[in-house]
Coordinates of C-alpha atoms in Angstrom, one line a residue:
M7 CA 29.8 86.8 -15.1
A8 CA 27.5 89.0 -17.2
L9 CA 24.0 89.5 -15.8
N10 CA 21.5 87.4 -17.7
L11 CA 18.0 88.6 -16.9
R12 CA 16.2 85.8 -18.9
Q13 CA 18.1 83.1 -17.0
K14 CA 17.5 84.8 -13.5
H15 CA 13.8 85.4 -14.3
T16 CA 13.3 81.7 -15.4
E17 CA 15.1 80.4 -12.3
C18 CA 12.8 82.4 -10.1
I19 CA 9.7 81.0 -11.9
I20 CA 10.9 77.4 -11.8
R21 CA 11.5 77.7 -8.0
M22 CA 8.0 79.1 -7.6
L23 CA 6.6 76.1 -9.7
N24 CA 8.3 73.8 -7.3
L25 CA 6.6 75.3 -4.4
N26 CA 9.5 77.6 -3.6
Q27 CA 11.6 74.6 -2.5
P28 CA 15.4 74.6 -3.2
L29 CA 16.2 72.9 -6.5
N30 CA 18.9 70.2 -7.2
P31 CA 21.7 70.9 -9.8
S32 CA 19.5 69.6 -12.6
G33 CA 17.1 72.4 -12.1
T34 CA 14.2 70.3 -10.6
A35 CA 12.9 69.7 -7.2
N36 CA 14.2 66.7 -5.1
E37 CA 10.7 65.4 -4.7
E38 CA 8.3 65.6 -7.6
V39 CA 4.9 67.0 -6.7
Y40 CA 1.9 67.1 -9.2
K41 CA 0.2 70.4 -9.0
I42 CA -2.2 72.8 -10.7
L43 CA -1.2 76.3 -11.9
I44 CA -3.6 79.3 -11.7
Y45 CA -2.5 82.7 -13.1
D46 CA -4.1 86.0 -14.2
R47 CA -3.7 87.6 -17.7
F48 CA -0.7 89.7 -16.7
C49 CA 1.2 86.8 -15.1
Q50 CA 0.3 84.7 -18.2
N51 CA 2.3 87.3 -20.2
I52 CA 5.2 87.0 -17.8
L53 CA 5.3 83.2 -18.1
S54 CA 4.7 83.0 -21.9
P55 CA 8.1 84.1 -23.2
L56 CA 10.0 82.0 -20.5
I57 CA 8.1 78.7 -20.0
H58 CA 6.7 76.4 -22.5
V59 CA 4.1 73.7 -21.9
K60 CA 6.7 71.0 -22.0
D61 CA 8.6 72.9 -19.2
L62 CA 5.4 73.0 -17.1
R63 CA 5.0 69.2 -17.4
K64 CA 8.7 68.7 -16.4
H65 CA 8.0 70.7 -13.2
G66 CA 4.9 68.6 -12.3
V67 CA 2.3 71.1 -13.5
T68 CA -0.5 68.9 -15.0
L69 CA -3.2 71.5 -15.4
Y70 CA -3.1 75.3 -15.8
F71 CA -6.1 77.8 -15.7
L72 CA -6.8 81.5 -15.8
I73 CA -7.9 82.7 -12.4
D74 CA -11.2 84.2 -13.6
K75 CA -12.4 81.0 -15.3
D76 CA -14.9 78.7 -13.7
R77 CA -13.0 75.7 -12.4
R78 CA -13.9 72.4 -10.9
P79 CA -12.5 71.0 -7.6
V80 CA -9.4 68.8 -7.8
H81 CA -8.9 67.3 -4.4
D82 CA -5.6 66.1 -3.0
V83 CA -3.6 68.3 -5.4
P84 CA -1.8 71.5 -4.4
A85 CA -2.3 74.7 -6.4
V86 CA 0.3 77.2 -7.3
Y87 CA -1.3 80.7 -7.7
F88 CA 0.8 83.3 -9.6
V89 CA -1.2 86.6 -9.8
Q90 CA -1.0 90.3 -9.3
P91 CA -2.1 91.4 -5.9
T92 CA -5.4 93.1 -7.0
E93 CA -8.6 93.3 -5.2
S94 CA -10.4 90.9 -7.6
N95 CA -7.7 88.4 -7.4
I96 CA -7.7 88.4 -3.6
Q97 CA -11.6 87.9 -3.6
R98 CA -11.3 85.0 -6.1
I99 CA -8.6 83.3 -4.0
I100 CA -10.7 83.6 -0.9
A101 CA -13.7 82.1 -2.8
D102 CA -11.5 79.3 -4.2
A103 CA -10.2 78.4 -0.7
S104 CA -13.6 78.5 1.0
R105 CA -14.9 76.1 -1.6
S106 CA -11.8 73.8 -1.0
L107 CA -11.1 73.5 -4.8
Y108 CA -7.5 72.3 -4.1
D109 CA -5.6 70.5 -1.3
T110 CA -3.3 73.4 -0.4
F111 CA -2.8 76.9 -1.8
H112 CA 0.7 78.2 -2.5
L113 CA 0.1 81.9 -3.2
N114 CA 2.7 83.9 -5.2
F115 CA 2.1 87.6 -6.0
S116 CA 3.9 89.2 -8.9
S117 CA 4.9 92.1 -6.6
S118 CA 4.8 93.0 -3.0
I119 CA 1.3 92.6 -1.6
P120 CA 0.0 95.7 0.1
R121 CA -0.8 95.3 3.9
K122 CA -4.5 96.1 3.3
Q123 CA -4.8 93.2 0.7
L124 CA -2.9 90.8 3.0
E125 CA -5.2 91.7 5.9
E126 CA -8.2 91.1 3.6
L127 CA -6.9 87.8 2.6
A128 CA -6.3 86.7 6.1
S129 CA -9.7 87.8 7.4
G130 CA -11.5 86.4 4.3
T131 CA -9.9 82.9 4.7
L132 CA -10.5 83.0 8.5
K133 CA -14.1 83.8 8.1
S134 CA -14.8 81.0 5.7
G135 CA -12.7 78.5 7.8
A136 CA -10.2 78.0 4.9
V137 CA -7.2 79.5 6.5
E138 CA -5.4 76.2 7.0
K139 CA -5.7 75.6 3.2
V140 CA -3.2 78.5 2.5
S141 CA 0.2 76.9 2.8
K142 CA 2.4 79.9 2.0
V143 CA 2.2 83.4 0.8
H144 CA 5.2 84.8 -1.3
D145 CA 6.1 88.2 -2.8
Q146 CA 8.0 87.2 -6.0
Y147 CA 9.0 90.6 -7.3
L148 CA 8.5 89.3 -10.9
E149 CA 6.2 92.0 -12.2
F150 CA 7.9 92.5 -15.6
V151 CA 8.1 90.6 -19.0
T152 CA 11.6 89.3 -20.1
L153 CA 11.8 89.0 -23.8
E154 CA 15.4 88.2 -24.4
D155 CA 18.5 87.7 -22.3
N156 CA 19.0 91.5 -22.2
L157 CA 15.5 92.9 -22.9
F158 CA 12.5 93.5 -20.7
S159 CA 9.2 95.4 -20.5
L160 CA 7.2 96.4 -17.5
A161 CA 4.1 95.9 -19.7
Q162 CA 2.7 99.3 -18.4
Q163 CA 0.6 100.5 -21.3
S164 CA 0.2 104.2 -22.5
T165 CA 2.7 105.5 -20.0
Y166 CA 3.8 108.1 -22.5
V167 CA 0.3 109.6 -22.6
Q168 CA -0.3 109.4 -18.9
M169 CA 3.1 111.3 -18.2
N170 CA 2.4 114.0 -20.8
D171 CA -1.4 114.4 -20.3
P172 CA -2.1 118.1 -19.8
S173 CA -5.1 117.3 -17.4
A174 CA -3.0 114.8 -15.2
G175 CA -2.9 116.0 -11.6
D176 CA 0.0 115.5 -9.2
K177 CA -1.6 112.5 -7.6
E178 CA -1.9 110.6 -11.1
I179 CA 1.7 111.5 -12.0
E180 CA 2.9 110.2 -8.5
E181 CA 1.0 107.0 -9.1
I182 CA 2.6 106.4 -12.4
I183 CA 6.1 107.1 -11.0
E184 CA 5.4 104.7 -8.2
R185 CA 4.3 102.0 -10.6
V186 CA 7.5 102.5 -12.8
A187 CA 9.8 102.5 -9.9
S188 CA 8.2 99.4 -8.4
G189 CA 8.6 97.5 -11.7
L190 CA 12.3 98.5 -11.9
F191 CA 12.8 97.5 -8.3
C192 CA 11.4 94.0 -9.2
V193 CA 14.0 93.8 -12.1
L194 CA 16.8 94.7 -9.7
V195 CA 15.6 92.1 -7.1
T196 CA 15.5 89.4 -9.7
L197 CA 19.1 90.3 -10.8
G198 CA 20.2 90.6 -7.2
V199 CA 22.1 93.9 -7.8
V200 CA 22.0 97.4 -6.4
P201 CA 23.2 99.7 -9.3
V202 CA 24.5 103.2 -9.3
I203 CA 21.8 105.4 -10.9
R204 CA 22.3 108.2 -13.5
C205 CA 19.7 110.1 -15.4
P206 CA 19.1 113.6 -16.9
R207 CA 17.8 116.2 -14.4
G208 CA 14.1 117.2 -14.5
G209 CA 11.1 115.4 -15.8
P210 CA 10.0 111.8 -15.3
A211 CA 13.5 110.2 -15.4
E212 CA 14.6 112.2 -12.2
M213 CA 11.3 111.4 -10.5
V214 CA 11.6 107.6 -11.1
A215 CA 15.4 107.6 -10.2
S216 CA 14.8 109.5 -6.8
L217 CA 11.9 107.2 -5.8
L218 CA 13.8 104.1 -6.8
D219 CA 16.9 105.3 -4.9
Q220 CA 14.6 105.8 -1.8
K221 CA 13.0 102.3 -2.2
L222 CA 16.4 100.7 -2.4
R223 CA 17.8 102.6 0.6
D224 CA 14.8 101.7 2.8
H225 CA 15.1 98.0 1.7
L226 CA 18.8 97.9 2.4
L227 CA 18.1 98.9 6.0
S228 CA 16.1 95.8 6.7
K229 CA 17.9 92.8 8.1
N230 CA 16.8 90.1 5.6
N231 CA 17.0 92.3 2.5
L232 CA 16.9 90.8 -0.9
F233 CA 20.3 92.1 -1.9
T234 CA 22.5 90.6 0.9
E235 CA 24.4 88.2 -1.3
G236 CA 25.9 91.1 -3.4
G237 CA 26.6 93.3 -0.4
G238 CA 30.4 93.0 -0.6
F239 CA 30.8 94.0 -4.2
M240 CA 31.5 97.7 -4.1
S241 CA 33.7 98.3 -7.2
S242 CA 32.1 99.6 -10.3
F243 CA 33.3 96.6 -12.2
Q244 CA 30.9 94.4 -10.2
R245 CA 28.0 96.9 -9.9
P246 CA 26.0 97.8 -12.8
L247 CA 25.1 101.4 -13.9
L248 CA 21.4 102.1 -14.3
C249 CA 20.7 104.8 -16.8
I250 CA 17.0 106.1 -16.8
F251 CA 15.7 108.2 -19.7
D252 CA 12.2 109.6 -20.8
R253 CA 11.0 108.9 -24.3
N254 CA 11.1 112.6 -25.1
F255 CA 14.9 112.4 -24.7
E256 CA 15.0 111.1 -28.3
L257 CA 11.4 110.9 -29.7
S258 CA 12.5 110.3 -33.3
V259 CA 13.9 106.7 -32.7
G260 CA 10.5 105.6 -31.5
I261 CA 8.8 106.9 -34.7
Q262 CA 11.1 106.3 -37.6
H263 CA 11.0 103.3 -40.0
D264 CA 13.9 100.9 -39.7
F265 CA 15.2 98.2 -42.2
R266 CA 16.8 95.8 -39.8
Y267 CA 15.2 92.3 -39.3
R268 CA 14.2 92.6 -35.6
P269 CA 12.7 96.0 -35.8
L270 CA 11.0 95.3 -39.1
V271 CA 9.3 92.0 -37.9
H272 CA 8.1 94.0 -34.8
D273 CA 6.9 97.0 -36.8
V274 CA 5.3 95.3 -39.8
L275 CA 4.3 91.8 -38.6
G276 CA 3.3 92.7 -34.9
L277 CA 5.8 90.6 -32.9
K278 CA 4.3 90.3 -29.4
L279 CA 5.7 88.4 -26.5
N280 CA 8.2 86.8 -29.0
R281 CA 5.3 85.4 -31.2
L282 CA 3.9 86.4 -34.4
N283 CA 1.3 85.2 -37.0
V284 CA 2.0 85.1 -40.7
Q285 CA -0.3 84.2 -43.6
G286 CA 0.7 80.8 -44.8
E287 CA 1.0 79.7 -48.5
K288 CA -2.4 77.9 -48.4
G289 CA -4.3 80.8 -46.9
G290 CA -4.3 79.8 -43.2
M291 CA -2.4 81.8 -40.5
K292 CA 1.0 80.2 -39.2
S293 CA 2.1 81.1 -35.8
F294 CA 5.9 81.3 -35.1
E295 CA 8.0 81.9 -32.0
L296 CA 11.2 84.0 -32.3
D297 CA 13.6 83.8 -29.3
S298 CA 17.0 82.8 -28.3
S299 CA 16.2 79.0 -28.9
D300 CA 16.2 80.0 -32.6
P301 CA 19.7 80.0 -33.8
F302 CA 19.0 82.0 -37.1
W303 CA 17.1 84.6 -35.1
S304 CA 19.9 85.0 -32.6
A305 CA 22.6 85.3 -35.2
N306 CA 20.8 87.5 -37.9
S307 CA 18.0 89.7 -36.2
S308 CA 20.3 92.8 -36.1
L309 CA 21.2 92.6 -39.9
E310 CA 19.5 94.7 -42.6
F311 CA 16.6 92.9 -44.3
P312 CA 18.5 92.2 -47.7
E313 CA 21.4 90.6 -45.8
V314 CA 18.9 88.3 -44.0
A315 CA 17.4 87.3 -47.3
V316 CA 20.9 86.3 -48.6
E317 CA 21.6 84.5 -45.4
I318 CA 18.3 82.4 -45.7
E319 CA 19.4 81.5 -49.2
T320 CA 22.9 80.5 -47.9
Q321 CA 21.5 78.3 -45.1
L322 CA 19.1 76.6 -47.6
N323 CA 21.9 75.8 -50.1
K324 CA 24.0 74.5 -47.1
Y325 CA 21.2 72.3 -46.0
K326 CA 20.7 70.9 -49.4
R327 CA 24.4 70.0 -49.7
D328 CA 24.4 68.3 -46.3
V329 CA 21.3 66.2 -47.4
E330 CA 23.1 65.3 -50.6
E331 CA 26.2 64.2 -48.6
V332 CA 24.1 62.0 -46.3
N333 CA 22.3 60.4 -49.3
K334 CA 25.6 59.8 -51.1
R335 CA 27.1 58.1 -48.0
T336 CA 24.1 55.9 -47.5
G337 CA 23.6 55.1 -51.2
G338 CA 20.3 56.9 -51.4
G339 CA 19.1 59.0 -54.2
S340 CA 20.2 62.6 -54.9
G341 CA 16.8 64.3 -54.1
A342 CA 17.1 67.4 -51.9
E343 CA 14.4 66.5 -49.4
F344 CA 15.6 64.1 -46.8
D345 CA 13.0 61.7 -45.5
G346 CA 15.1 58.8 -44.3
T347 CA 13.4 56.3 -46.5
D348 CA 16.4 55.7 -48.8
L349 CA 18.9 54.7 -46.1
I350 CA 20.7 51.7 -47.4
G351 CA 24.5 51.1 -46.9
N352 CA 26.9 50.0 -44.4
T353 CA 25.9 50.2 -40.7
K354 CA 28.5 53.0 -39.8
H355 CA 27.1 55.4 -42.5
L356 CA 23.6 54.4 -41.6
M357 CA 24.1 55.3 -37.9
N358 CA 25.7 58.6 -38.8
A359 CA 22.9 59.4 -41.0
V360 CA 20.3 58.5 -38.4
N361 CA 22.1 60.6 -35.9
S362 CA 22.1 63.6 -38.2
L363 CA 18.5 63.2 -39.1
P364 CA 17.0 65.3 -36.1
E365 CA 19.5 68.1 -36.6
L366 CA 18.8 68.3 -40.3
T367 CA 15.0 68.3 -39.7
E368 CA 15.4 71.1 -37.2
R369 CA 17.5 73.2 -39.5
K370 CA 14.8 72.7 -42.2
Q371 CA 12.1 73.9 -39.9
V372 CA 14.1 77.0 -39.0
I373 CA 14.8 77.8 -42.7
D374 CA 11.2 77.3 -43.6
K375 CA 10.0 79.5 -40.8
H376 CA 12.3 82.5 -41.8
T377 CA 11.4 82.0 -45.4
N378 CA 7.8 82.4 -44.5
I379 CA 8.5 85.5 -42.4
A380 CA 10.8 87.1 -45.0
T381 CA 8.3 86.5 -47.8
A382 CA 5.6 88.2 -45.7
L383 CA 7.9 91.1 -45.0
L384 CA 8.9 91.5 -48.6
G385 CA 5.2 91.8 -49.6
Q386 CA 4.7 94.6 -47.1
I387 CA 8.0 96.3 -48.1
K388 CA 7.1 96.4 -51.8
E389 CA 3.4 97.4 -51.1
R390 CA 4.3 100.2 -48.7
S391 CA 7.8 101.3 -50.0
I392 CA 9.1 100.9 -46.5
D393 CA 12.6 100.9 -47.8
A394 CA 12.2 104.4 -49.3
F395 CA 10.7 105.8 -46.0
T396 CA 13.6 104.4 -44.1
K397 CA 16.2 106.0 -46.4
K398 CA 14.4 109.4 -46.6
E399 CA 13.9 109.6 -42.9
S400 CA 17.6 108.7 -42.3
D401 CA 18.7 111.4 -44.8
M402 CA 16.4 114.0 -43.2
M403 CA 18.0 113.4 -39.8
M404 CA 21.4 113.6 -41.3
R405 CA 20.9 116.7 -43.3
G406 CA 18.4 118.5 -41.1
G407 CA 15.8 118.8 -43.8
I408 CA 14.4 117.4 -47.1
D409 CA 13.8 118.8 -50.7
R410 CA 10.1 120.0 -50.9
N411 CA 9.4 117.8 -54.1
E412 CA 10.9 114.7 -52.5
L413 CA 8.8 115.3 -49.3
M414 CA 5.6 115.7 -51.2
A415 CA 6.3 112.7 -53.6
A416 CA 6.7 110.4 -50.5
L417 CA 3.4 111.7 -48.9
K418 CA 1.5 111.1 -52.2
G419 CA 3.1 107.9 -53.1
K420 CA 2.8 104.3 -51.7
G421 CA 2.4 103.6 -48.0
T422 CA -0.4 103.4 -45.4
K423 CA -1.9 106.4 -43.6
M424 CA 0.4 105.6 -40.5
D425 CA 3.6 105.4 -42.7
K426 CA 2.8 108.8 -44.1
L427 CA 1.9 110.3 -40.7
R428 CA 5.3 108.9 -39.3
F429 CA 7.2 110.4 -42.1
A430 CA 5.5 113.8 -41.7
I431 CA 6.3 113.7 -37.9
M432 CA 10.0 112.8 -38.7
Y433 CA 10.1 115.8 -41.2
L434 CA 8.8 118.1 -38.3
I435 CA 11.4 116.7 -35.8
S436 CA 14.3 116.8 -38.3
T437 CA 14.0 120.5 -39.5
E438 CA 15.5 123.2 -37.4
T439 CA 13.0 125.9 -38.5
I440 CA 9.5 125.4 -39.6
N441 CA 8.6 126.6 -43.1
Q442 CA 4.9 127.5 -42.7
S443 CA 3.9 127.0 -46.4
E444 CA 5.7 123.7 -46.5
V445 CA 4.0 122.5 -43.2
E446 CA 0.6 123.5 -44.7
A447 CA 1.3 121.5 -47.8
V448 CA 2.3 118.4 -45.6
E449 CA -1.1 118.8 -43.7
A450 CA -3.0 119.0 -46.9
A451 CA -1.3 115.8 -48.1
L452 CA -2.1 114.0 -44.9
N453 CA -5.8 115.1 -45.1
E454 CA -5.9 114.0 -48.7
A455 CA -4.6 110.5 -47.5
E456 CA -7.4 110.7 -44.8
A457 CA -4.8 110.3 -42.1
D458 CA -5.6 111.5 -38.5
T459 CA -3.4 114.5 -38.1
S460 CA -3.7 114.9 -34.2
A461 CA -0.2 113.5 -33.6
F462 CA 1.2 115.8 -36.2
Q463 CA -0.5 118.8 -34.8
Y464 CA 0.8 117.8 -31.3
V465 CA 4.5 117.6 -32.3
K466 CA 4.0 120.9 -34.3
K467 CA 2.6 122.5 -31.1
I468 CA 5.6 121.4 -29.1
K469 CA 8.0 122.6 -31.7
S470 CA 6.4 126.0 -31.9
L471 CA 6.4 126.1 -28.1
N472 CA 10.1 125.5 -28.1
V473 CA 10.6 128.4 -30.6
S474 CA 8.5 130.8 -28.4
L475 CA 10.4 129.6 -25.3
A476 CA 13.6 130.7 -27.0
A477 CA 12.2 133.9 -28.5
S478 CA 10.7 135.0 -25.2
S479 CA 13.8 134.5 -23.1
A480 CA 14.4 138.3 -23.2
N481 CA 11.1 139.0 -21.6
S482 CA 11.1 137.2 -18.3
A483 CA 7.5 137.7 -17.3
S484 CA 6.1 136.2 -20.5
R485 CA 8.8 133.4 -20.3
S486 CA 7.9 132.4 -16.8
N487 CA 4.2 132.1 -17.9
I488 CA 5.1 129.9 -20.8
V489 CA 7.4 127.8 -18.7
D490 CA 4.8 127.2 -16.1
W491 CA 2.3 126.1 -18.8
A492 CA 4.9 124.0 -20.5
E493 CA 6.0 122.2 -17.4
K494 CA 2.4 121.4 -16.5
L495 CA 1.8 120.3 -20.0
Y496 CA 4.8 118.3 -20.9
G497 CA 6.3 117.1 -17.6
Q498 CA 9.3 119.5 -18.0
S499 CA 10.9 117.6 -20.9
I500 CA 9.7 119.7 -23.9
S501 CA 13.1 121.0 -24.8
A502 CA 14.2 117.4 -25.3
V503 CA 11.5 116.6 -27.9
T504 CA 13.0 118.6 -30.7
A505 CA 16.5 119.0 -29.3
G506 CA 17.8 119.6 -32.8
V507 CA 19.6 117.3 -35.2
K508 CA 22.8 117.4 -33.3
N509 CA 21.3 115.7 -30.3
L510 CA 19.3 113.2 -32.4
L511 CA 21.9 111.7 -34.7
S512 CA 25.6 112.3 -35.0
S513 CA 27.5 111.9 -38.2
D514 CA 27.8 108.0 -37.7
Q515 CA 24.1 107.8 -37.1
Q516 CA 24.7 106.7 -33.4
L517 CA 21.6 107.2 -31.4
A518 CA 21.7 109.8 -28.7
V519 CA 20.8 107.2 -26.0
T520 CA 23.6 104.9 -27.0
R521 CA 26.1 107.8 -27.1
T522 CA 25.0 109.0 -23.7
V523 CA 25.2 105.5 -22.2
E524 CA 28.7 105.0 -23.5
A525 CA 29.8 108.3 -22.0
L526 CA 28.1 107.4 -18.6
T527 CA 29.7 103.9 -18.5
E528 CA 33.2 105.3 -19.1
G529 CA 32.8 107.6 -16.0
K530 CA 35.1 110.3 -17.4
P531 CA 34.3 114.1 -17.3
N532 CA 32.2 114.9 -20.3
P533 CA 30.1 118.3 -20.7
E534 CA 27.2 116.3 -22.3
I535 CA 26.6 114.3 -19.1
D536 CA 28.3 116.3 -16.2
S537 CA 24.9 117.8 -15.2
Y538 CA 23.3 114.2 -14.9
L539 CA 21.9 113.2 -11.5
F540 CA 24.1 110.7 -9.6
L541 CA 22.5 108.4 -7.1
D542 CA 24.1 105.6 -5.2
P543 CA 21.7 103.8 -2.8
R544 CA 24.5 102.1 -1.0
A545 CA 26.2 105.4 -0.3
P546 CA 25.3 107.6 2.8
K547 CA 22.6 110.1 1.8
S548 CA 24.7 113.1 2.2
S549 CA 27.4 111.8 -0.3
S550 CA 24.9 110.5 -2.8
S551 CA 24.8 113.5 -5.0
G552 CA 28.2 112.8 -6.3
G553 CA 30.5 112.0 -3.5
S554 CA 30.3 108.2 -3.9
H555 CA 33.6 106.5 -4.8
V556 CA 31.9 104.4 -7.5
K557 CA 32.5 106.6 -10.5
G558 CA 33.2 104.0 -13.3
P559 CA 34.2 102.7 -15.6
F560 CA 31.3 100.2 -15.5
R561 CA 31.3 96.8 -17.2
E562 CA 27.5 96.4 -17.1
A563 CA 24.7 98.7 -17.7
I564 CA 20.9 98.7 -17.4
V565 CA 19.2 101.3 -19.7
F566 CA 15.6 102.0 -19.0
M567 CA 13.2 104.1 -21.1
I568 CA 10.0 105.7 -19.6
G569 CA 7.3 106.1 -22.0
G570 CA 8.0 103.2 -24.4
G571 CA 11.1 101.6 -25.9
N572 CA 11.7 99.9 -29.2
Y573 CA 13.9 97.3 -30.9
V574 CA 15.9 100.0 -32.8
E575 CA 17.3 101.3 -29.5
Y576 CA 17.8 97.8 -28.1
G577 CA 19.8 96.8 -31.2
S578 CA 22.0 99.9 -31.0
L579 CA 22.9 99.2 -27.4
Q580 CA 23.7 95.6 -28.1
E581 CA 26.0 96.8 -30.8
L582 CA 27.7 99.2 -28.4
T583 CA 28.9 96.0 -26.3
Q584 CA 30.5 94.7 -29.6
R585 CA 32.6 97.7 -30.3
Q586 CA 33.4 99.2 -27.1
L587 CA 36.0 97.9 -24.6
T588 CA 34.6 99.0 -21.3
V589 CA 31.0 98.0 -21.2
K590 CA 30.5 94.3 -21.8
N591 CA 26.8 93.8 -21.3
V592 CA 23.8 96.2 -21.6
I593 CA 20.3 95.2 -20.5
Y594 CA 17.6 97.4 -22.1
G595 CA 14.1 97.8 -20.7
A596 CA 11.1 100.2 -21.1
T597 CA 7.6 100.7 -19.7
E598 CA 6.4 98.9 -22.8
I599 CA 8.0 98.1 -26.2
L600 CA 6.2 100.1 -29.0
T601 CA 6.2 100.0 -32.8
G602 CA 6.4 103.5 -34.5
G603 CA 2.7 103.3 -35.2
E604 CA 1.8 102.7 -31.6
L605 CA 3.8 105.6 -30.3
V606 CA 2.3 107.9 -33.0
E607 CA -1.2 106.8 -31.8
Q608 CA -0.2 107.9 -28.2
L609 CA 0.9 111.3 -29.6
G610 CA -2.4 111.5 -31.4
V611 CA -4.3 110.8 -28.2
L612 CA -2.4 113.8 -26.5
G613 CA -3.2 115.9 -29.6
K614 CA -7.0 115.2 -29.1
K615 CA -6.7 116.0 -25.3
M616 CA -5.4 119.4 -26.5
G617 CA -8.2 119.8 -29.0
L618 CA -5.8 119.4 -32.0
G619 CA -6.4 117.4 -35.2
G620 CA -8.7 117.3 -38.1
P621 CA -12.2 116.0 -38.7
V622 CA -11.0 112.5 -39.4
A623 CA -9.5 112.3 -35.9
S624 CA -12.4 110.5 -34.3
T625 CA -12.3 107.4 -36.6
S626 CA -8.8 106.0 -36.8
L627 CA -8.1 105.5 -32.9
S628 CA -11.3 104.0 -32.0
G629 CA -11.3 100.4 -31.0
H630 CA -7.6 100.1 -30.7

C-alpha cells in the first residue's frame, strides 16, 4: 500500500488527543474523556491543516488554548499539551502544574525532548510539589507540517539564507543541518520507514544525508526502536528511496512564474497552511480552505488556469441541469437555484429530491468557492500580465536567451516590482554568457521600476564567479583561492546555481529534479547520477557506500529540498507517478514552501549581506 503521510500524521495526532491510548476501529478511544488542549504557535500550524474544530470535539477536546495565553484553572479535567521542547514552554508547563490548573498533565513534545530540558521539567515540578500532576511525557516526532497526502514542510524559515550566508560559521551551519536532519527523522518515524538515501555529493544535501544516516543507524541499534514493524521488509519494492537536494540544484524553478492552478493560487493569492483569503463581491474578505476534502481542487489543481476556468463553467452547467431535473421530477418550477421550497409530487420523487439536496448544496458551495478564487486570480493575471511572464520565462529557458527588445518591453510593461525582478533573474540564469551592455540595460530598467536589485546583483555575482572559476582552471593557485572563497560563501554548491540550460530544462520541459528522481528510482547505471552518494542505514557501515543490495527499482520515493520547495516541483513529481511505470508514489517535502517572490527576497538578503544592491534596497524588505 502506498505511503500516505497525511493519513499517518493524522492518526498520530488523534492517538495523542486520546491520551495516547490505543484506538478502536472507528478511530476513537474506547472510553471518552473530556479534556483541554494546550499548544504553542508551531504546533498550532501542525494541527491546522489536519484537524478541524469538529474533529477536536469528536475526540473529547472541549477547550483549546495557546500556551502563552493567561488561562483560568479547570479542575477535574486532564490537559493534553502539544508543544515544542523549548525553554519557555518547559517553564510555562512547570508554572501551570504548580498552580494545579488542570487535573492531570499529558505532555507531548513535537520532537525528542533534550535531556537537559527533561531534567529541568522533573526538578521544576518536584520543587513545586506538582510532580504527581504530570501523568505522562511523550516524544511524538511530529515536528513537520503535512499539507497534502504527499506534501510536507518542516516549517523552518529562511534556511536558504542561513545555508548560503557568507558570515555563517561552522557551528551555525551544523545547527541548521541538525535541525533539518531531525525534521526529516520525524517524517520517517511517522511513516515508519527506513529509506535508502541518495543525494548529490558536496554541499548541504550530503551533510543532511550523512547526519540522517547516522541518526537512523544509532536509532536502529536500540531495542525498542520506532522502526521495528518494518524491519523485515528489505526489498526495494517495500523500502522507499529518499532523494535529498539543495535549492541551488535548480534555482530557476523556485523563481519562475507558473500558470497552473495550484502554483498560481499559492504565488498570487498567498495560500498558507491550505487556507487563503480572497476579496468578496461585497468588499469583505472571504476565507477558503483548499485540501483533499475539496473534490474540485483535488481533480483540477494541476491544470493550466484557462482549463480550470472551463472546468468551473462545466461544473456549473452540470449543477444547473441536475437542479432542473430534480425540479422537473417533483413538479417544481424551472428556476436554476434549488431551495427545496417547490417540492411537491409523489413521495418517491420527493424522497429522492430530499436525499440529493445535501449533495447539490455542497456542489454549489464548491463551485462558488472556485468561482471566487478564479475571479481574484483573473484580476491579478490581467493587471500584472502573469501569463506573458510565464511564457517568456519558459521560452528563455528553452532557447537559452531572449531578444533584447522583448526583454526590455517586459521590464517596462505591466507587472509588480517583484514580477520584473523575478523575470530579470530568470534572464540571468537562462543565458549562457552575460552580455554586459544588456545586463546594464536590465539594471537600469529595474531601478526605473524602483525594484530592489540586491537579489539580481547576488545572482549576477554567482554567475560571474562561475565564469571566473572556469577561466582560472589553468592557473591552479588562483583557482584554489577562488574555490576556497566560493566554498565558504556558497556552501560548495555554486556550480549548480547556473548549471546551464541543459541541466535546467530538457526539450520536454521536464524539471531537473524530476528527471533525476526518475533515474534514481529506476536504479540503472546512468552517468548523470552515478556519482551520487548512496547510503543505506540498514546495511553494515562498510558496505553503505554502495555495496548494499538494495539497488532498485523503487516503487516509492521521498524527495526533499533543502532551502525551500514549491508547488511547481511538487506538481511535476506527482505527474511522474502518472506516466512512469516504476515509481508509484512520490512524497515531496522541503524546509519550507516558498513563492517565487519569497525566494527572491531571500536572495536579496544574501545580496545585502555581501554589500550588493542599489539605494532602494533598504526599503522593500523591511517589515516582511
